[in-house]
PDB file of C-alpha atoms in Angstrom:
ATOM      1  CA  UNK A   1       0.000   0.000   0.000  1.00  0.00           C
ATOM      2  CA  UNK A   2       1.030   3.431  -1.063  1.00  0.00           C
ATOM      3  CA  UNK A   3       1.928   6.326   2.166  1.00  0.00           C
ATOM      4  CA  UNK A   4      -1.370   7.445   1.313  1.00  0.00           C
ATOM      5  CA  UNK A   5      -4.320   5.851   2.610  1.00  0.00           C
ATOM      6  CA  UNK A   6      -6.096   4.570  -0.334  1.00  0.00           C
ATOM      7  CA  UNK A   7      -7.294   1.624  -1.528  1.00  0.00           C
ATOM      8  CA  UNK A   8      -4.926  -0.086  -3.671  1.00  0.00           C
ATOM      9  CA  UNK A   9      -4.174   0.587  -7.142  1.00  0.00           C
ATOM     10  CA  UNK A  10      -5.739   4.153  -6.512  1.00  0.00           C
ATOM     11  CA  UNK A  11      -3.831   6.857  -6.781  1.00  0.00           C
ATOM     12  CA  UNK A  12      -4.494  10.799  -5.972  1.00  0.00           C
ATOM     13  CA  UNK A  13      -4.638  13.813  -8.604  1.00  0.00           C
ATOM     14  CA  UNK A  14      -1.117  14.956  -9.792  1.00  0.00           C
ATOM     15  CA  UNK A  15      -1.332  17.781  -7.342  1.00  0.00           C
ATOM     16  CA  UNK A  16      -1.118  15.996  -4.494  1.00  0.00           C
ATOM     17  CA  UNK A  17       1.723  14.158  -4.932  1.00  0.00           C
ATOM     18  CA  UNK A  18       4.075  16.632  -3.806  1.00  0.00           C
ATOM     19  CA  UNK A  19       7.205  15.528  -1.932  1.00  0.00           C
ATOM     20  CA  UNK A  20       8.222  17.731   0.591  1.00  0.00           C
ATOM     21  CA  UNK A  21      11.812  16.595   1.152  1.00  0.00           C
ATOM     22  CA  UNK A  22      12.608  17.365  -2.667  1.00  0.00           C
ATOM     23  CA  UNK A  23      13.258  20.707  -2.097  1.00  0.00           C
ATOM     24  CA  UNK A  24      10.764  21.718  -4.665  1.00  0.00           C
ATOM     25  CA  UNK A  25       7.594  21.321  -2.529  1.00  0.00           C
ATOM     26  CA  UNK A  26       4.614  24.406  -2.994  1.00  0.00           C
ATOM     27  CA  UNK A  27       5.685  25.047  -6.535  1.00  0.00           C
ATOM     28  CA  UNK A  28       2.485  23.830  -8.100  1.00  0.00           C
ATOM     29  CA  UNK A  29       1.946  26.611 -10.624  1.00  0.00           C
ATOM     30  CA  UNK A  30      -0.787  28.944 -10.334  1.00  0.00           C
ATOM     31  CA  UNK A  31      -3.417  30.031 -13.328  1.00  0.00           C
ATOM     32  CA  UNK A  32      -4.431  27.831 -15.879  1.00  0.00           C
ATOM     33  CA  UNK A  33      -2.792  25.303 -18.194  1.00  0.00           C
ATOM     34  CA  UNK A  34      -0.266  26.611 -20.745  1.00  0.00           C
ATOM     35  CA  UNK A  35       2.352  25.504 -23.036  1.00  0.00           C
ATOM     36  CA  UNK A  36       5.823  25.817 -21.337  1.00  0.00           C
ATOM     37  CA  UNK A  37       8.725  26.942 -24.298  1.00  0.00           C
ATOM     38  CA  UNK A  38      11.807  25.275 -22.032  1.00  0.00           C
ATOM     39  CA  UNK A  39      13.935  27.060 -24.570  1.00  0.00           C
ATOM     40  CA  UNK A  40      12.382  30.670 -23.056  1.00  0.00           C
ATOM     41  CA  UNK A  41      11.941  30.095 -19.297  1.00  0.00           C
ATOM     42  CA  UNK A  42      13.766  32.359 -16.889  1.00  0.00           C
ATOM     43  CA  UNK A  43      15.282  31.280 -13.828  1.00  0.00           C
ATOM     44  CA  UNK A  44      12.347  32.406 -11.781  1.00  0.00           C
ATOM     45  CA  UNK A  45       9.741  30.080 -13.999  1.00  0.00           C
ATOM     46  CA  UNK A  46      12.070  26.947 -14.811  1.00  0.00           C
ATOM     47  CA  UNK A  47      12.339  25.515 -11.273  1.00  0.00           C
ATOM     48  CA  UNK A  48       8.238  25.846 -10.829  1.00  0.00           C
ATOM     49  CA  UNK A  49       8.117  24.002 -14.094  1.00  0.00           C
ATOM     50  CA  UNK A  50      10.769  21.508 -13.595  1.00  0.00           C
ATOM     51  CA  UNK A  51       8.623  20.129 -10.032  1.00  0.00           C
ATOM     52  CA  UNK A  52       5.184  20.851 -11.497  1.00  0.00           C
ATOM     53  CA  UNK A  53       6.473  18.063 -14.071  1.00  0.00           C
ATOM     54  CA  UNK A  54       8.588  15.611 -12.066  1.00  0.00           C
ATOM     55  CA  UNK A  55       5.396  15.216  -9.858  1.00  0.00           C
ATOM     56  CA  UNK A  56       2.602  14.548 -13.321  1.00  0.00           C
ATOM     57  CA  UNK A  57       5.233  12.132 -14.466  1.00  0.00           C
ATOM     58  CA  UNK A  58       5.838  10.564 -11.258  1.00  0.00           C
ATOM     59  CA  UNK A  59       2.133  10.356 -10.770  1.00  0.00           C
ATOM     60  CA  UNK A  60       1.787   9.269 -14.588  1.00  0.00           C
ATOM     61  CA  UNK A  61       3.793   6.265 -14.402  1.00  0.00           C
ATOM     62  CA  UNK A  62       3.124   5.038 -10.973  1.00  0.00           C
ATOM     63  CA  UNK A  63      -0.817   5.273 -12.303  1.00  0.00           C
ATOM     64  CA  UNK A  64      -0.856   3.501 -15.276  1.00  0.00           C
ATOM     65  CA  UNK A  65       2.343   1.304 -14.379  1.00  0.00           C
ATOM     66  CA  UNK A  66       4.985   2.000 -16.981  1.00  0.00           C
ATOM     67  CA  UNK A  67       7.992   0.815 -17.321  1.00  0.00           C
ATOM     68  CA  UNK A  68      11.697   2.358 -17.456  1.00  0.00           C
ATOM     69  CA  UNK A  69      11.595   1.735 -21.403  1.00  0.00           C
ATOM     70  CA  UNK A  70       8.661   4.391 -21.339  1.00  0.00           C
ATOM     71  CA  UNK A  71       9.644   6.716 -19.279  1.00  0.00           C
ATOM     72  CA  UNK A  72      13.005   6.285 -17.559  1.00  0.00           C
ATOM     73  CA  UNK A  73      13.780   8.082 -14.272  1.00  0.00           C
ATOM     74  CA  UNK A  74      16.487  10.317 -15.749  1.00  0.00           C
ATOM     75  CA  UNK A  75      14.046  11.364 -18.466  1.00  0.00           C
ATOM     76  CA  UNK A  76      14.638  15.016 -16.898  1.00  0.00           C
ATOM     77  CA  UNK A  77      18.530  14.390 -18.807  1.00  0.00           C
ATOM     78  CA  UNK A  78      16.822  14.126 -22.243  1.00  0.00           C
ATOM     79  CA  UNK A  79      15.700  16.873 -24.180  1.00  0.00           C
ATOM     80  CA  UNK A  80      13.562  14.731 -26.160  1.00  0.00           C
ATOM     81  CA  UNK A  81      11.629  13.157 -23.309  1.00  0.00           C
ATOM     82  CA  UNK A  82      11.199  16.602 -21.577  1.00  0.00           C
ATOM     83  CA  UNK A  83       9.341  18.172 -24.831  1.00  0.00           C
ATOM     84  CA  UNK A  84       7.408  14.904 -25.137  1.00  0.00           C
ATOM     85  CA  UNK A  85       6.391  14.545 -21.658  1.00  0.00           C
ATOM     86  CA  UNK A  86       5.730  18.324 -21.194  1.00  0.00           C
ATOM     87  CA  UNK A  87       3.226  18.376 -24.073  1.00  0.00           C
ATOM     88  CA  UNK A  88       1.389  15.198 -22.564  1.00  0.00           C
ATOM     89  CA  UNK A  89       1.275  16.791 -19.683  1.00  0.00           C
ATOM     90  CA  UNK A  90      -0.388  19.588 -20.797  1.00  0.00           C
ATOM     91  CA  UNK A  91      -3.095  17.862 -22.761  1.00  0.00           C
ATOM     92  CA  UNK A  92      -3.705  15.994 -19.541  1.00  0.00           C
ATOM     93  CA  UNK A  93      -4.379  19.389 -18.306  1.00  0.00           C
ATOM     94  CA  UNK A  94      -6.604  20.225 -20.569  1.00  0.00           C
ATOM     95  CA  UNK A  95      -8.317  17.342 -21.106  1.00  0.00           C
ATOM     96  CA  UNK A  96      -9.225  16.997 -17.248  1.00  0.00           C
ATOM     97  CA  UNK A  97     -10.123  20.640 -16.964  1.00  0.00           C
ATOM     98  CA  UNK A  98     -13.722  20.747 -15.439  1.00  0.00           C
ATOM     99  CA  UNK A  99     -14.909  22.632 -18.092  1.00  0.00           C
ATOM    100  CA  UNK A 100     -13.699  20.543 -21.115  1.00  0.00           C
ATOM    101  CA  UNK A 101     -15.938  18.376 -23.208  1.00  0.00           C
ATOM    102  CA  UNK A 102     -17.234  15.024 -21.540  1.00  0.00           C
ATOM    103  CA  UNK A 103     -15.021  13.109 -24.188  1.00  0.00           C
ATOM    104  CA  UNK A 104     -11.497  15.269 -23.966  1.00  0.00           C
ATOM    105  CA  UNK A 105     -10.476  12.345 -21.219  1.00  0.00           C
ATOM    106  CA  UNK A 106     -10.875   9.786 -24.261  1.00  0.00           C
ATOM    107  CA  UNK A 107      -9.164  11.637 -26.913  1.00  0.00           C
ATOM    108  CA  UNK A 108      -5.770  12.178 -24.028  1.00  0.00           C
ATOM    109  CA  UNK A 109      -5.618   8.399 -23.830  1.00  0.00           C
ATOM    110  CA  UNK A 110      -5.658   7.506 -27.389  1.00  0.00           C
ATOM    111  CA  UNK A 111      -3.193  10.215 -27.641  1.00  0.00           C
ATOM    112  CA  UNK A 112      -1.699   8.717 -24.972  1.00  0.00           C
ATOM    113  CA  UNK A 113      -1.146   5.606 -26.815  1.00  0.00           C
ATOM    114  CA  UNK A 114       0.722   7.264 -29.656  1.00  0.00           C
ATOM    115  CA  UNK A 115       3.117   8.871 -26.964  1.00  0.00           C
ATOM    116  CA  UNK A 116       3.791   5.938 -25.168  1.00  0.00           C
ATOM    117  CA  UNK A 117       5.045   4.430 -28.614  1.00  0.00           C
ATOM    118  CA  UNK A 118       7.157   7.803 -29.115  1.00  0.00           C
ATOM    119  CA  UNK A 119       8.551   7.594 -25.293  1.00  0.00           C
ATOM    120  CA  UNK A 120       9.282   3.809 -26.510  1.00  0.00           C
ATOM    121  CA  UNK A 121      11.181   5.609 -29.985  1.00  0.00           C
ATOM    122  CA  UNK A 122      13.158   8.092 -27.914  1.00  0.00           C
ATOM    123  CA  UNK A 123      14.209   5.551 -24.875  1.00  0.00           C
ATOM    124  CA  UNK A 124      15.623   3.857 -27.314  1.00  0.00           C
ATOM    125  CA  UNK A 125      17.664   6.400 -29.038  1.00  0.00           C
ATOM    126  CA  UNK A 126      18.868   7.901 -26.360  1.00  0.00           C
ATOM    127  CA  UNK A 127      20.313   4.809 -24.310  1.00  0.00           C
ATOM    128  CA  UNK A 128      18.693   5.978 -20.681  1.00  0.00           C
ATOM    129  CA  UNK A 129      18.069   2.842 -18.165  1.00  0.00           C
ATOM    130  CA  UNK A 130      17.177   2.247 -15.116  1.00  0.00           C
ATOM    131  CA  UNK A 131      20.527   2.764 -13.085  1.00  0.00           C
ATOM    132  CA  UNK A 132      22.420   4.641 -15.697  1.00  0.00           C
ATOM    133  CA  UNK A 133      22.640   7.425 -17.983  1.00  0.00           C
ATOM    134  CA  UNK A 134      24.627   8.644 -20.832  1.00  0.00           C
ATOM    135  CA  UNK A 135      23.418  11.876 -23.610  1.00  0.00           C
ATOM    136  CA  UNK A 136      21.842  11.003 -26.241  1.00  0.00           C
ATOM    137  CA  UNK A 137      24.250  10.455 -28.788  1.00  0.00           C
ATOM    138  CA  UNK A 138      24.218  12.704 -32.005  1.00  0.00           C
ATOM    139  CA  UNK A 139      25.427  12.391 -34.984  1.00  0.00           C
ATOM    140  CA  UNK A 140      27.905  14.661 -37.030  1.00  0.00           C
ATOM    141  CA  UNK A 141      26.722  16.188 -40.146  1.00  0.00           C
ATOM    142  CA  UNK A 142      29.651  16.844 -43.164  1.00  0.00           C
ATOM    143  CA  UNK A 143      31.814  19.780 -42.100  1.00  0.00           C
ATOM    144  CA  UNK A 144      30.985  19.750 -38.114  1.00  0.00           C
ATOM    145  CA  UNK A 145      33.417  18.588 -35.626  1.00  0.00           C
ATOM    146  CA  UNK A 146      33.154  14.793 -34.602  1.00  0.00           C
ATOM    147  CA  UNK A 147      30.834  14.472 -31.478  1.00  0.00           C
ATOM    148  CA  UNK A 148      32.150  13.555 -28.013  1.00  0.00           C
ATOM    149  CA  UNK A 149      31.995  10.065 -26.793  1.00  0.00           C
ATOM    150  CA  UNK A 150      29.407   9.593 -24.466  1.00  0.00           C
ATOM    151  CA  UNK A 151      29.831   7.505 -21.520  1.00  0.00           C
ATOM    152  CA  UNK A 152      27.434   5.758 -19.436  1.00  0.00           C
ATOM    153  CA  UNK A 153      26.822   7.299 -16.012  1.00  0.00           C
ATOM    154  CA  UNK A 154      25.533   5.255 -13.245  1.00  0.00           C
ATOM    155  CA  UNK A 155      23.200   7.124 -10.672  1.00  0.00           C
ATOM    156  CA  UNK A 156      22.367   5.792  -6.912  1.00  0.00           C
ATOM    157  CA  UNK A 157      19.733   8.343  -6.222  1.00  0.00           C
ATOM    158  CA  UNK A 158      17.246   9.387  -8.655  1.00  0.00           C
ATOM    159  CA  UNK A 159      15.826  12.397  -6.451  1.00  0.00           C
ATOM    160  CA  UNK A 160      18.991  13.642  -5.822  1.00  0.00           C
ATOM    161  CA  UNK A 161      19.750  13.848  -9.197  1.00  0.00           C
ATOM    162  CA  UNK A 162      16.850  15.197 -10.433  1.00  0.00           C
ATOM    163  CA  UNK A 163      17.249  18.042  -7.608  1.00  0.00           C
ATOM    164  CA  UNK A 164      21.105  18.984  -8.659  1.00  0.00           C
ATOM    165  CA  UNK A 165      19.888  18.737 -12.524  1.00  0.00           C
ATOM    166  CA  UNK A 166      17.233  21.827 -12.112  1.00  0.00           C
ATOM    167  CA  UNK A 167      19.706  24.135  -9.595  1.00  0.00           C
ATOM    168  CA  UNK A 168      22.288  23.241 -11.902  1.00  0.00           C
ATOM    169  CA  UNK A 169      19.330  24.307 -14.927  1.00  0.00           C
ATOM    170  CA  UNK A 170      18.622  27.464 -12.725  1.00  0.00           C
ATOM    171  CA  UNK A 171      21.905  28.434 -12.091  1.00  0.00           C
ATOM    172  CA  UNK A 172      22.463  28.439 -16.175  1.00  0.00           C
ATOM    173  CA  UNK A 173      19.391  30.306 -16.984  1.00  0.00           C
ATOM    174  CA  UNK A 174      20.263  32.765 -14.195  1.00  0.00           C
ATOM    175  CA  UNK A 175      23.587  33.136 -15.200  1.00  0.00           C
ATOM    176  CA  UNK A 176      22.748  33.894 -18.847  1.00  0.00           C
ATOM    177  CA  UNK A 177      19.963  36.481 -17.544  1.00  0.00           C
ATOM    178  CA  UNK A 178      22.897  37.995 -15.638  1.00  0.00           C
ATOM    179  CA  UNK A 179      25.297  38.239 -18.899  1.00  0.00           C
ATOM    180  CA  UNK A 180      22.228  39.706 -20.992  1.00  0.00           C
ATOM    181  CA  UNK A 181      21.402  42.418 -18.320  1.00  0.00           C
ATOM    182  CA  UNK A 182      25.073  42.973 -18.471  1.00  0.00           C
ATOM    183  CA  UNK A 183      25.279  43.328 -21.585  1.00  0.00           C
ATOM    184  CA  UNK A 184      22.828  46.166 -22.345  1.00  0.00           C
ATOM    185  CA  UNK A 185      24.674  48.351 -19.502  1.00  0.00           C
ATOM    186  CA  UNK A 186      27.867  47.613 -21.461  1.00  0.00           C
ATOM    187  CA  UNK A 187      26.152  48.923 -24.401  1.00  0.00           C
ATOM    188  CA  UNK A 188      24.540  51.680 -22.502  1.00  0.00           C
ATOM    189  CA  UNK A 189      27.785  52.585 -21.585  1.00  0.00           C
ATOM    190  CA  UNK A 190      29.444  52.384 -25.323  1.00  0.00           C
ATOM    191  CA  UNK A 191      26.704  54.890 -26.170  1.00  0.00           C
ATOM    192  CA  UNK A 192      28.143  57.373 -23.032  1.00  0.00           C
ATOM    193  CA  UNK A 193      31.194  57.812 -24.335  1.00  0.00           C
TER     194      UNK A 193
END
């Protein structure tokens, strides 16, 4: 049986699967569903998003029991599973909203089934397991330098990692916010002299 009290094989609404030892607890985002751009987020808005999706896809594959070769727990390592699950999510969203149509639950599951065959496509690719991680490999085109060997990576503590990956994501965004604010005062200051 689950910590919660329920019967089993039920589980509760993404929501309220928070876990408040991950650091990220309370960051269920306000407002209603939208598309998240992970290429545009600032460092305010990307750790909100990061937990708001670690919990759906925690919740996601505990409820309808998928395996690792659907959604692996370093998924958060692969851009490709991180666009795929994000826009699942947000159907889900939609499709449960109270005032969707009676039959938007139906159409998320059969578009659930095409996703779980893409998840399948992209596990695959990228070489994620269970225990271990490596990048997803890519592939040279004519005239670009030869891509790095990637390594396989093996990782004790799924949490943990998932919790350095988004303050190490922050801290990126953050410091690129920091260099374009910097910038336009070095500009301002061109313009001075």
């Amino acid at each position: 049986m689950n910590d919660i009290d329920l019967p089993e094989g039920e589980m509760p609404e993404p929501a309220s699967m928070a876990d408040p030892d991950d650091g990220l607890a309370g960051t269920v985002l306000p407002g209603p569903p939208h598309p998240v751009n992970w290429n545009l987020l600032t460092a305010e808005e990307a750790g909100p998003e990061w937990a708001e999706l670690d919990h759906w896809v925690a919740w996601l594959r505990r409820t309808y029991g998928l395996p690792a070769g659907v959604i692996p727990p370093f998924w958060h390592r692969h851009p490709e599973l991180v666009w795929e699950l994000s826009a699942l999510h947000l159907h889900w969203l939609c499709a449960y909203d109270p005032e969707q149509n009676g039959s938007a639950p139906l159409g998320w599951h059969r578009d659930f089934a095409d996703a779980r065959q893409r998840l399948r496509d992209w596990v695959a690719a990228c070489g994620t397991r269970l225990d271990r991680d490596r990048a997803t490999r890519q592939t040279a085109w004519p005239g670009e330098e030869p891509a790095a060997p990637v390594e396989d990576v093996v990782i004790a503590d799924r949490a943990d990692d998932f919790r350095q990956f988004v303050a190490a994501d922050v801290a990126w965004r953050q410091a690129a916010e920091d260099a374009f604010y910097a910038s336009l005062g070095d500009d301002d200051a061109e313009r001075d002299t």
